[in-house]
Amino acid sequence: MNNKFFPSNFMFMIMMILGTIMSLSSSHWLMMWMGLELNLMGILPLMNIKTKNFEIESSMKYFIIQSLSSSLFIMTMIIMYLYSFSTFSMFNNTFMSSIMMLSLLIKLGSSPFHMWLPAMCKHISWMTLYLILTWQKLAPLFMLSFINFNYIIIIMCSLTSAILGSIQAINQSSLQMIMVYSSISHLGWMLCSCSINNTLMFLYLLIYSMIIFPLFINMNYYSNHSTYSLTEQNYNMNKQNIFIIMLILSLGGMPPMMGFLSKLMILYMMTKLNMLMLPLILFMSTLISLYFYLNLTMMMMIKSFFLLNINKMKMTTKSIMCLNMMSTIIFIPMMMYAMNILNKP
């Protein structure tokens, strides 16, 4: 199998999407587990499209970690079923519900269970990496929000993910590693909001996916191999650099970009709930991540000789830049809708 279109690839993509939809739409924990397994069976062949040795190794690592977390999830589900004799709402045991939460956090790649994610994502393609960093997080995040025990575990994993993801990305030279550690840092924000408001968590994941999608497409176009370094980025990019810079600044949360809007919504939510220390620590981690984002954009500006030559850029590129720059104004109705949900009794 190669990277051309095959009917089997389309079937695996539909299987991955249907697995996530099954997990999200079911009220039965066994059906949620079946959706996660169907999702796993769909994405594993997509990771081996080019059949390279590095991709096969990465898919085996992903399979082992996901199978371990799924096995832990169903074992705790069976044990909790023996206590309550119901698979719909069975959180009568705090210890077992904590283990179920840990299994979902392992599946997400949250800190301190995140070491498998950079080791696995080092040698896969950009579009497969996009699916792992965005779509694969959707079902476990919503399943975490259904478990109403031990918020302390989610908050601690949220803080450690935000801090460690930002610190570990500083000394990276591979763009894939920077994107992976950045995703771990953004996962801290999603975990912080998943136990409080699912709407804001989904909006954050949606905005994050919208930001990195054109970025990953651009990197996939210019990269010749999987370990795409900053040096190759500087030599390959010319007048498209300003487009990449806008996306990277938006990913770092620089106002008035689109990434700042999602952080603003979560900040407002936490201040309304009188949670002040948690957003303070999260914004400190954002400042750390903004350091290497600005460092990356500075390297692009120094190496680019066509930075201000934007007259020949495509219309789609200009529209994406405007969307990122003016998103705080464009998405004000969306933000107001999310804020009104918090004010309802």
mmCIF file of C-alpha atoms in Angstrom:
data_model
loop_
_atom_site.group_PDB
_atom_site.id
_atom_site.type_symbol
_atom_site.label_atom_id
_atom_site.label_comp_id
_atom_site.label_asym_id
_atom_site.label_seq_id
_atom_site.Cartn_x
_atom_site.Cartn_y
_atom_site.Cartn_z
ATOM 1 C CA MET A 1 0.000 0.000 0.000
ATOM 2 C CA ASN A 2 1.307 3.461 -0.881
ATOM 3 C CA ASN A 3 0.070 6.959 -0.329
ATOM 4 C CA LYS A 4 -2.247 6.953 -3.358
ATOM 5 C CA PHE A 5 -5.997 6.533 -3.007
ATOM 6 C CA PHE A 6 -7.235 3.031 -2.238
ATOM 7 C CA PRO A 7 -10.780 1.982 -1.310
ATOM 8 C CA SER A 8 -9.378 0.296 1.783
ATOM 9 C CA ASN A 9 -7.908 3.623 2.961
ATOM 10 C CA PHE A 10 -11.340 5.200 2.636
ATOM 11 C CA MET A 11 -12.840 2.310 4.610
ATOM 12 C CA PHE A 12 -10.281 2.726 7.404
ATOM 13 C CA MET A 13 -10.986 6.468 7.546
ATOM 14 C CA ILE A 14 -14.732 5.829 7.863
ATOM 15 C CA MET A 15 -14.023 3.229 10.565
ATOM 16 C CA MET A 16 -11.957 5.736 12.540
ATOM 17 C CA ILE A 17 -14.676 8.403 12.306
ATOM 18 C CA LEU A 18 -17.483 6.005 13.202
ATOM 19 C CA GLY A 19 -15.553 4.728 16.223
ATOM 20 C CA THR A 20 -15.298 8.229 17.649
ATOM 21 C CA ILE A 21 -18.967 8.934 16.907
ATOM 22 C CA MET A 22 -19.946 5.687 18.658
ATOM 23 C CA SER A 23 -17.989 6.671 21.770
ATOM 24 C CA LEU A 24 -19.513 10.161 21.826
ATOM 25 C CA SER A 25 -23.128 9.140 21.214
ATOM 26 C CA SER A 26 -23.343 6.173 23.571
ATOM 27 C CA SER A 27 -24.487 6.253 27.195
ATOM 28 C CA HIS A 28 -23.175 2.733 27.799
ATOM 29 C CA TRP A 29 -19.563 2.362 28.917
ATOM 30 C CA LEU A 30 -19.087 -0.902 27.027
ATOM 31 C CA MET A 31 -20.205 0.765 23.789
ATOM 32 C CA MET A 32 -17.791 3.621 24.477
ATOM 33 C CA TRP A 33 -14.978 1.113 24.825
ATOM 34 C CA MET A 34 -16.034 -0.580 21.581
ATOM 35 C CA GLY A 35 -15.956 2.812 19.847
ATOM 36 C CA LEU A 36 -12.401 3.410 21.065
ATOM 37 C CA GLU A 37 -11.311 0.008 19.748
ATOM 38 C CA LEU A 38 -13.001 0.610 16.389
ATOM 39 C CA ASN A 39 -11.231 3.962 16.199
ATOM 40 C CA LEU A 40 -7.896 2.266 16.941
ATOM 41 C CA MET A 41 -8.439 -0.373 14.250
ATOM 42 C CA GLY A 42 -9.181 2.401 11.766
ATOM 43 C CA ILE A 43 -6.134 4.579 12.362
ATOM 44 C CA LEU A 44 -3.476 1.838 12.576
ATOM 45 C CA PRO A 45 -3.528 0.980 8.818
ATOM 46 C CA LEU A 46 -3.497 4.703 8.001
ATOM 47 C CA MET A 47 -0.233 5.045 9.932
ATOM 48 C CA ASN A 48 1.390 2.422 7.650
ATOM 49 C CA ILE A 49 0.411 3.845 4.264
ATOM 50 C CA LYS A 50 4.018 4.256 3.044
ATOM 51 C CA THR A 51 5.114 0.994 4.737
ATOM 52 C CA LYS A 52 8.429 2.381 5.952
ATOM 53 C CA ASN A 53 10.233 0.717 8.834
ATOM 54 C CA PHE A 54 9.991 3.814 11.036
ATOM 55 C CA GLU A 55 6.241 4.070 10.444
ATOM 56 C CA ILE A 56 5.748 0.392 11.305
ATOM 57 C CA GLU A 57 7.711 0.899 14.528
ATOM 58 C CA SER A 58 5.630 3.964 15.430
ATOM 59 C CA SER A 59 2.368 2.149 14.731
ATOM 60 C CA MET A 60 3.458 -0.744 16.965
ATOM 61 C CA LYS A 61 4.234 1.689 19.796
ATOM 62 C CA TYR A 62 0.856 3.343 19.323
ATOM 63 C CA PHE A 63 -0.923 -0.026 19.287
ATOM 64 C CA ILE A 64 0.787 -1.204 22.484
ATOM 65 C CA ILE A 65 0.009 1.983 24.434
ATOM 66 C CA GLN A 66 -3.590 2.209 23.230
ATOM 67 C CA SER A 67 -4.210 -1.485 23.909
ATOM 68 C CA LEU A 68 -2.743 -1.139 27.402
ATOM 69 C CA SER A 69 -4.993 1.803 28.246
ATOM 70 C CA SER A 70 -8.059 0.118 26.721
ATOM 71 C CA SER A 71 -7.385 -3.065 28.681
ATOM 72 C CA LEU A 72 -7.031 -1.059 31.876
ATOM 73 C CA PHE A 73 -10.268 0.757 31.054
ATOM 74 C CA ILE A 74 -12.359 -2.369 30.485
ATOM 75 C CA MET A 75 -10.895 -4.184 33.508
ATOM 76 C CA THR A 76 -11.891 -1.333 35.822
ATOM 77 C CA MET A 77 -15.270 -1.158 34.108
ATOM 78 C CA ILE A 78 -15.920 -4.854 34.820
ATOM 79 C CA ILE A 79 -14.827 -4.515 38.434
ATOM 80 C CA MET A 80 -17.064 -1.479 38.926
ATOM 81 C CA TYR A 81 -19.945 -3.336 37.295
ATOM 82 C CA LEU A 82 -19.613 -6.025 39.984
ATOM 83 C CA TYR A 83 -20.182 -3.314 42.601
ATOM 84 C CA SER A 84 -23.184 -1.579 41.031
ATOM 85 C CA PHE A 85 -24.605 -4.113 38.501
ATOM 86 C CA SER A 86 -25.120 -1.344 35.973
ATOM 87 C CA THR A 87 -22.926 -0.203 33.094
ATOM 88 C CA PHE A 88 -24.602 3.203 32.690
ATOM 89 C CA SER A 89 -23.660 4.952 35.930
ATOM 90 C CA MET A 90 -21.399 2.894 38.155
ATOM 91 C CA PHE A 91 -19.049 5.289 39.954
ATOM 92 C CA ASN A 92 -19.534 3.973 43.463
ATOM 93 C CA ASN A 93 -15.856 3.223 43.934
ATOM 94 C CA THR A 94 -13.528 6.212 43.961
ATOM 95 C CA PHE A 95 -10.356 4.164 43.535
ATOM 96 C CA MET A 96 -11.614 2.312 40.465
ATOM 97 C CA SER A 97 -12.943 5.480 38.868
ATOM 98 C CA SER A 98 -9.502 7.041 39.379
ATOM 99 C CA ILE A 99 -7.892 4.110 37.545
ATOM 100 C CA MET A 100 -10.399 4.565 34.716
ATOM 101 C CA MET A 101 -9.439 8.236 34.507
ATOM 102 C CA LEU A 102 -5.752 7.316 34.414
ATOM 103 C CA SER A 103 -6.378 4.897 31.534
ATOM 104 C CA LEU A 104 -8.000 7.697 29.519
ATOM 105 C CA LEU A 105 -5.159 10.084 30.397
ATOM 106 C CA ILE A 106 -2.654 7.505 29.110
ATOM 107 C CA LYS A 107 -4.661 7.245 25.902
ATOM 108 C CA LEU A 108 -4.569 11.036 25.518
ATOM 109 C CA GLY A 109 -0.829 11.277 26.145
ATOM 110 C CA SER A 110 -1.226 13.597 29.090
ATOM 111 C CA SER A 111 1.676 14.314 31.409
ATOM 112 C CA PRO A 112 3.147 12.435 33.295
ATOM 113 C CA PHE A 113 2.113 9.643 30.862
ATOM 114 C CA HIS A 114 3.253 11.525 27.775
ATOM 115 C CA MET A 115 6.663 10.009 27.041
ATOM 116 C CA TRP A 116 5.273 7.550 24.478
ATOM 117 C CA LEU A 117 3.836 10.352 22.338
ATOM 118 C CA PRO A 118 7.087 12.098 21.226
ATOM 119 C CA ALA A 119 8.814 8.740 20.743
ATOM 120 C CA MET A 120 5.952 7.537 18.552
ATOM 121 C CA CYS A 121 5.337 10.735 16.563
ATOM 122 C CA LYS A 122 8.971 11.244 15.599
ATOM 123 C CA HIS A 123 8.800 9.162 12.403
ATOM 124 C CA ILE A 124 5.255 9.468 11.078
ATOM 125 C CA SER A 125 3.817 11.658 8.347
ATOM 126 C CA TRP A 126 2.425 15.116 9.001
ATOM 127 C CA MET A 127 -1.209 14.305 8.210
ATOM 128 C CA THR A 128 -1.193 11.188 10.401
ATOM 129 C CA LEU A 129 0.299 13.321 13.149
ATOM 130 C CA TYR A 130 -2.554 15.792 12.650
ATOM 131 C CA LEU A 131 -5.128 13.033 13.185
ATOM 132 C CA ILE A 132 -3.387 11.832 16.345
ATOM 133 C CA LEU A 133 -3.094 15.320 17.830
ATOM 134 C CA THR A 134 -6.680 16.387 17.075
ATOM 135 C CA TRP A 135 -9.281 13.742 16.176
ATOM 136 C CA GLN A 136 -7.919 11.038 18.465
ATOM 137 C CA LYS A 137 -8.322 13.308 21.501
ATOM 138 C CA LEU A 138 -12.011 13.980 20.974
ATOM 139 C CA ALA A 139 -13.582 10.814 22.419
ATOM 140 C CA PRO A 140 -11.262 10.389 25.472
ATOM 141 C CA LEU A 141 -11.743 14.039 26.456
ATOM 142 C CA PHE A 142 -15.530 13.737 26.457
ATOM 143 C CA MET A 143 -15.333 10.400 28.291
ATOM 144 C CA LEU A 144 -13.193 12.085 30.956
ATOM 145 C CA SER A 145 -15.853 14.733 31.396
ATOM 146 C CA PHE A 146 -18.435 12.019 32.137
ATOM 147 C CA ILE A 147 -16.485 10.794 35.188
ATOM 148 C CA ASN A 148 -17.416 13.005 38.124
ATOM 149 C CA PHE A 149 -14.790 11.830 40.603
ATOM 150 C CA ASN A 150 -11.332 13.048 41.574
ATOM 151 C CA TYR A 151 -11.047 16.405 39.851
ATOM 152 C CA ILE A 152 -7.675 16.720 41.585
ATOM 153 C CA ILE A 153 -6.191 14.138 39.191
ATOM 154 C CA ILE A 154 -7.379 16.044 36.116
ATOM 155 C CA ILE A 155 -6.173 19.376 37.495
ATOM 156 C CA MET A 156 -2.716 17.999 38.374
ATOM 157 C CA CYS A 157 -2.369 16.356 34.949
ATOM 158 C CA SER A 158 -3.530 19.609 33.361
ATOM 159 C CA LEU A 159 -0.881 21.679 35.126
ATOM 160 C CA THR A 160 1.941 19.204 34.514
ATOM 161 C CA SER A 161 0.981 18.856 30.829
ATOM 162 C CA ALA A 162 0.962 22.626 30.322
ATOM 163 C CA ILE A 163 4.276 23.176 32.109
ATOM 164 C CA LEU A 164 6.267 20.141 30.886
ATOM 165 C CA GLY A 165 4.981 20.477 27.320
ATOM 166 C CA SER A 166 6.208 24.066 27.181
ATOM 167 C CA ILE A 167 9.579 23.413 28.841
ATOM 168 C CA GLN A 168 10.469 20.308 26.815
ATOM 169 C CA ALA A 169 9.762 22.044 23.498
ATOM 170 C CA ILE A 170 12.429 24.719 24.054
ATOM 171 C CA ASN A 171 15.489 22.671 23.069
ATOM 172 C CA GLN A 172 13.871 20.862 20.120
ATOM 173 C CA SER A 173 15.155 21.343 16.579
ATOM 174 C CA SER A 174 12.617 19.134 14.785
ATOM 175 C CA LEU A 175 9.366 20.849 13.860
ATOM 176 C CA GLN A 176 7.441 17.651 14.485
ATOM 177 C CA MET A 177 8.743 17.468 18.044
ATOM 178 C CA ILE A 178 7.855 21.132 18.598
ATOM 179 C CA MET A 179 4.304 20.468 17.403
ATOM 180 C CA VAL A 180 3.991 17.351 19.585
ATOM 181 C CA TYR A 181 5.147 19.094 22.774
ATOM 182 C CA SER A 182 2.974 22.072 21.867
ATOM 183 C CA SER A 183 0.019 19.705 21.636
ATOM 184 C CA ILE A 184 0.808 18.360 25.116
ATOM 185 C CA SER A 185 0.846 21.932 26.402
ATOM 186 C CA HIS A 186 -2.507 22.696 24.758
ATOM 187 C CA LEU A 187 -3.894 19.455 26.175
ATOM 188 C CA GLY A 188 -3.389 20.964 29.623
ATOM 189 C CA TRP A 189 -5.880 23.699 28.735
ATOM 190 C CA MET A 190 -8.372 21.158 27.378
ATOM 191 C CA LEU A 191 -8.122 18.993 30.489
ATOM 192 C CA CYS A 192 -8.685 22.044 32.644
ATOM 193 C CA SER A 193 -11.983 22.800 30.912
ATOM 194 C CA CYS A 194 -13.247 19.245 30.265
ATOM 195 C CA SER A 195 -14.370 18.733 33.880
ATOM 196 C CA ILE A 196 -16.148 22.110 33.990
ATOM 197 C CA ASN A 197 -17.626 22.955 30.592
ATOM 198 C CA ASN A 198 -17.699 20.614 27.589
ATOM 199 C CA THR A 199 -18.670 23.408 25.207
ATOM 200 C CA LEU A 200 -15.517 25.405 25.907
ATOM 201 C CA MET A 201 -13.392 22.277 25.676
ATOM 202 C CA PHE A 202 -14.832 21.464 22.255
ATOM 203 C CA LEU A 203 -14.370 25.074 21.089
ATOM 204 C CA TYR A 204 -10.736 25.006 22.221
ATOM 205 C CA LEU A 205 -10.094 21.735 20.364
ATOM 206 C CA LEU A 206 -11.876 23.075 17.281
ATOM 207 C CA ILE A 207 -9.859 26.309 17.230
ATOM 208 C CA TYR A 208 -6.627 24.381 17.810
ATOM 209 C CA SER A 209 -7.475 22.054 14.912
ATOM 210 C CA MET A 210 -8.269 25.015 12.649
ATOM 211 C CA ILE A 211 -4.916 26.640 13.442
ATOM 212 C CA ILE A 212 -2.650 23.660 12.913
ATOM 213 C CA PHE A 213 -4.436 22.222 9.845
ATOM 214 C CA PRO A 214 -3.032 24.731 7.282
ATOM 215 C CA LEU A 215 0.271 24.683 9.156
ATOM 216 C CA PHE A 216 0.570 20.898 8.853
ATOM 217 C CA ILE A 217 -0.489 20.957 5.191
ATOM 218 C CA ASN A 218 2.248 23.485 4.476
ATOM 219 C CA MET A 219 4.871 21.485 6.359
ATOM 220 C CA ASN A 220 3.770 18.306 4.598
ATOM 221 C CA TYR A 221 4.202 20.010 1.228
ATOM 222 C CA TYR A 222 7.747 21.214 1.878
ATOM 223 C CA SER A 223 9.083 18.299 3.866
ATOM 224 C CA ASN A 224 11.030 15.601 2.078
ATOM 225 C CA HIS A 225 11.323 13.279 5.069
ATOM 226 C CA SER A 226 9.741 12.958 8.495
ATOM 227 C CA THR A 227 12.457 14.616 10.593
ATOM 228 C CA TYR A 228 11.856 18.089 9.245
ATOM 229 C CA SER A 229 14.296 20.477 10.913
ATOM 230 C CA LEU A 230 14.295 24.230 11.372
ATOM 231 C CA THR A 231 17.219 24.636 8.977
ATOM 232 C CA GLU A 232 15.262 23.047 6.126
ATOM 233 C CA GLN A 233 12.284 25.212 7.026
ATOM 234 C CA ASN A 234 14.408 28.363 6.701
ATOM 235 C CA TYR A 235 15.846 27.434 3.325
ATOM 236 C CA ASN A 236 12.633 26.133 1.784
ATOM 237 C CA MET A 237 10.287 28.920 2.836
ATOM 238 C CA ASN A 238 10.394 32.338 1.227
ATOM 239 C CA LYS A 239 7.323 34.509 0.704
ATOM 240 C CA GLN A 240 5.092 32.004 2.524
ATOM 241 C CA ASN A 241 6.949 32.746 5.751
ATOM 242 C CA ILE A 242 4.598 35.490 6.846
ATOM 243 C CA PHE A 243 1.699 33.037 6.558
ATOM 244 C CA ILE A 244 3.553 30.496 8.724
ATOM 245 C CA ILE A 245 4.503 33.209 11.223
ATOM 246 C CA MET A 246 0.867 34.230 11.676
ATOM 247 C CA LEU A 247 -0.176 30.628 12.305
ATOM 248 C CA ILE A 248 2.640 30.043 14.799
ATOM 249 C CA LEU A 249 1.825 33.233 16.714
ATOM 250 C CA SER A 250 -1.819 32.208 16.764
ATOM 251 C CA LEU A 251 -0.787 28.799 18.104
ATOM 252 C CA GLY A 252 1.150 30.523 20.864
ATOM 253 C CA GLY A 253 -1.845 32.621 21.907
ATOM 254 C CA MET A 254 -0.662 36.042 20.804
ATOM 255 C CA PRO A 255 -3.539 38.575 20.777
ATOM 256 C CA PRO A 256 -5.552 39.267 18.682
ATOM 257 C CA MET A 257 -4.996 35.918 16.960
ATOM 258 C CA MET A 258 -7.404 33.013 17.014
ATOM 259 C CA GLY A 259 -5.429 31.064 19.628
ATOM 260 C CA PHE A 260 -5.814 33.941 22.075
ATOM 261 C CA LEU A 261 -9.616 33.663 21.836
ATOM 262 C CA SER A 262 -9.703 30.103 23.175
ATOM 263 C CA LYS A 263 -7.455 30.951 26.123
ATOM 264 C CA LEU A 264 -9.559 34.044 26.828
ATOM 265 C CA MET A 265 -12.722 31.962 27.071
ATOM 266 C CA ILE A 266 -11.173 29.525 29.549
ATOM 267 C CA LEU A 267 -9.720 32.400 31.578
ATOM 268 C CA TYR A 268 -13.166 33.990 31.814
ATOM 269 C CA MET A 269 -14.713 30.669 32.832
ATOM 270 C CA MET A 270 -12.220 30.123 35.647
ATOM 271 C CA THR A 271 -12.493 33.650 36.993
ATOM 272 C CA LYS A 272 -16.275 33.284 37.129
ATOM 273 C CA LEU A 273 -15.753 30.150 39.236
ATOM 274 C CA ASN A 274 -13.237 31.939 41.506
ATOM 275 C CA MET A 275 -10.381 29.707 40.327
ATOM 276 C CA LEU A 276 -7.432 32.093 40.182
ATOM 277 C CA MET A 277 -4.267 30.050 40.768
ATOM 278 C CA LEU A 278 -5.001 27.527 38.034
ATOM 279 C CA PRO A 279 -5.230 30.045 35.131
ATOM 280 C CA LEU A 280 -2.201 31.883 36.541
ATOM 281 C CA ILE A 281 -0.051 28.741 36.257
ATOM 282 C CA LEU A 282 -1.484 27.964 32.829
ATOM 283 C CA PHE A 283 -0.619 31.429 31.559
ATOM 284 C CA MET A 284 2.897 31.097 32.954
ATOM 285 C CA SER A 285 3.305 27.942 30.870
ATOM 286 C CA THR A 286 1.913 29.856 27.873
ATOM 287 C CA LEU A 287 4.641 32.483 28.313
ATOM 288 C CA ILE A 288 7.253 29.724 28.213
ATOM 289 C CA SER A 289 5.777 28.289 25.028
ATOM 290 C CA LEU A 290 5.510 31.775 23.533
ATOM 291 C CA TYR A 291 9.276 32.100 24.000
ATOM 292 C CA PHE A 292 10.136 29.306 21.569
ATOM 293 C CA TYR A 293 7.332 30.323 19.208
ATOM 294 C CA LEU A 294 8.812 33.823 18.989
ATOM 295 C CA ASN A 295 12.273 32.313 18.619
ATOM 296 C CA LEU A 296 10.996 30.206 15.726
ATOM 297 C CA THR A 297 9.351 33.170 14.017
ATOM 298 C CA MET A 298 12.497 35.263 14.513
ATOM 299 C CA MET A 299 14.575 32.640 12.728
ATOM 300 C CA MET A 300 12.106 32.665 9.833
ATOM 301 C CA MET A 301 12.171 36.456 9.604
ATOM 302 C CA ILE A 302 15.967 36.584 9.545
ATOM 303 C CA LYS A 303 16.310 33.866 6.902
ATOM 304 C CA SER A 304 13.489 35.107 4.689
ATOM 305 C CA PHE A 305 14.312 37.697 2.024
ATOM 306 C CA PHE A 306 10.764 37.834 0.652
ATOM 307 C CA LEU A 307 8.977 38.445 3.938
ATOM 308 C CA LEU A 308 7.176 41.613 2.889
ATOM 309 C CA ASN A 309 6.468 40.479 -0.683
ATOM 310 C CA ILE A 310 2.864 39.397 -0.204
ATOM 311 C CA ASN A 311 1.343 40.682 -3.437
ATOM 312 C CA LYS A 312 1.859 37.369 -5.240
ATOM 313 C CA MET A 313 0.401 35.241 -2.471
ATOM 314 C CA LYS A 314 -2.680 33.159 -3.163
ATOM 315 C CA MET A 315 -6.078 34.362 -2.061
ATOM 316 C CA THR A 316 -6.569 31.379 0.233
ATOM 317 C CA THR A 317 -3.335 32.214 2.042
ATOM 318 C CA LYS A 318 -4.434 35.810 2.570
ATOM 319 C CA SER A 319 -7.856 34.718 3.811
ATOM 320 C CA ILE A 320 -6.350 32.337 6.379
ATOM 321 C CA MET A 321 -4.039 35.107 7.590
ATOM 322 C CA CYS A 322 -6.966 37.499 7.966
ATOM 323 C CA LEU A 323 -8.974 34.838 9.783
ATOM 324 C CA ASN A 324 -6.197 34.347 12.322
ATOM 325 C CA MET A 325 -5.572 38.069 12.774
ATOM 326 C CA MET A 326 -9.201 39.174 13.052
ATOM 327 C CA SER A 327 -10.613 36.114 14.812
ATOM 328 C CA THR A 328 -11.150 37.912 18.115
ATOM 329 C CA ILE A 329 -13.668 40.167 16.374
ATOM 330 C CA ILE A 330 -15.144 37.513 14.083
ATOM 331 C CA PHE A 331 -15.797 34.961 16.824
ATOM 332 C CA ILE A 332 -17.224 37.348 19.433
ATOM 333 C CA PRO A 333 -20.765 35.866 19.040
ATOM 334 C CA MET A 334 -19.375 32.381 19.590
ATOM 335 C CA MET A 335 -17.570 33.535 22.711
ATOM 336 C CA MET A 336 -20.666 35.298 24.037
ATOM 337 C CA TYR A 337 -22.710 32.136 23.542
ATOM 338 C CA ALA A 338 -20.170 30.118 25.500
ATOM 339 C CA MET A 339 -20.104 32.717 28.261
ATOM 340 C CA ASN A 340 -23.905 32.723 28.562
ATOM 341 C CA ILE A 341 -23.831 29.000 29.296
ATOM 342 C CA LEU A 342 -21.760 29.667 32.401
ATOM 343 C CA ASN A 343 -24.174 32.293 33.694
ATOM 344 C CA LYS A 344 -27.201 30.012 33.548
ATOM 345 C CA PRO A 345 -28.333 28.697 36.980
#
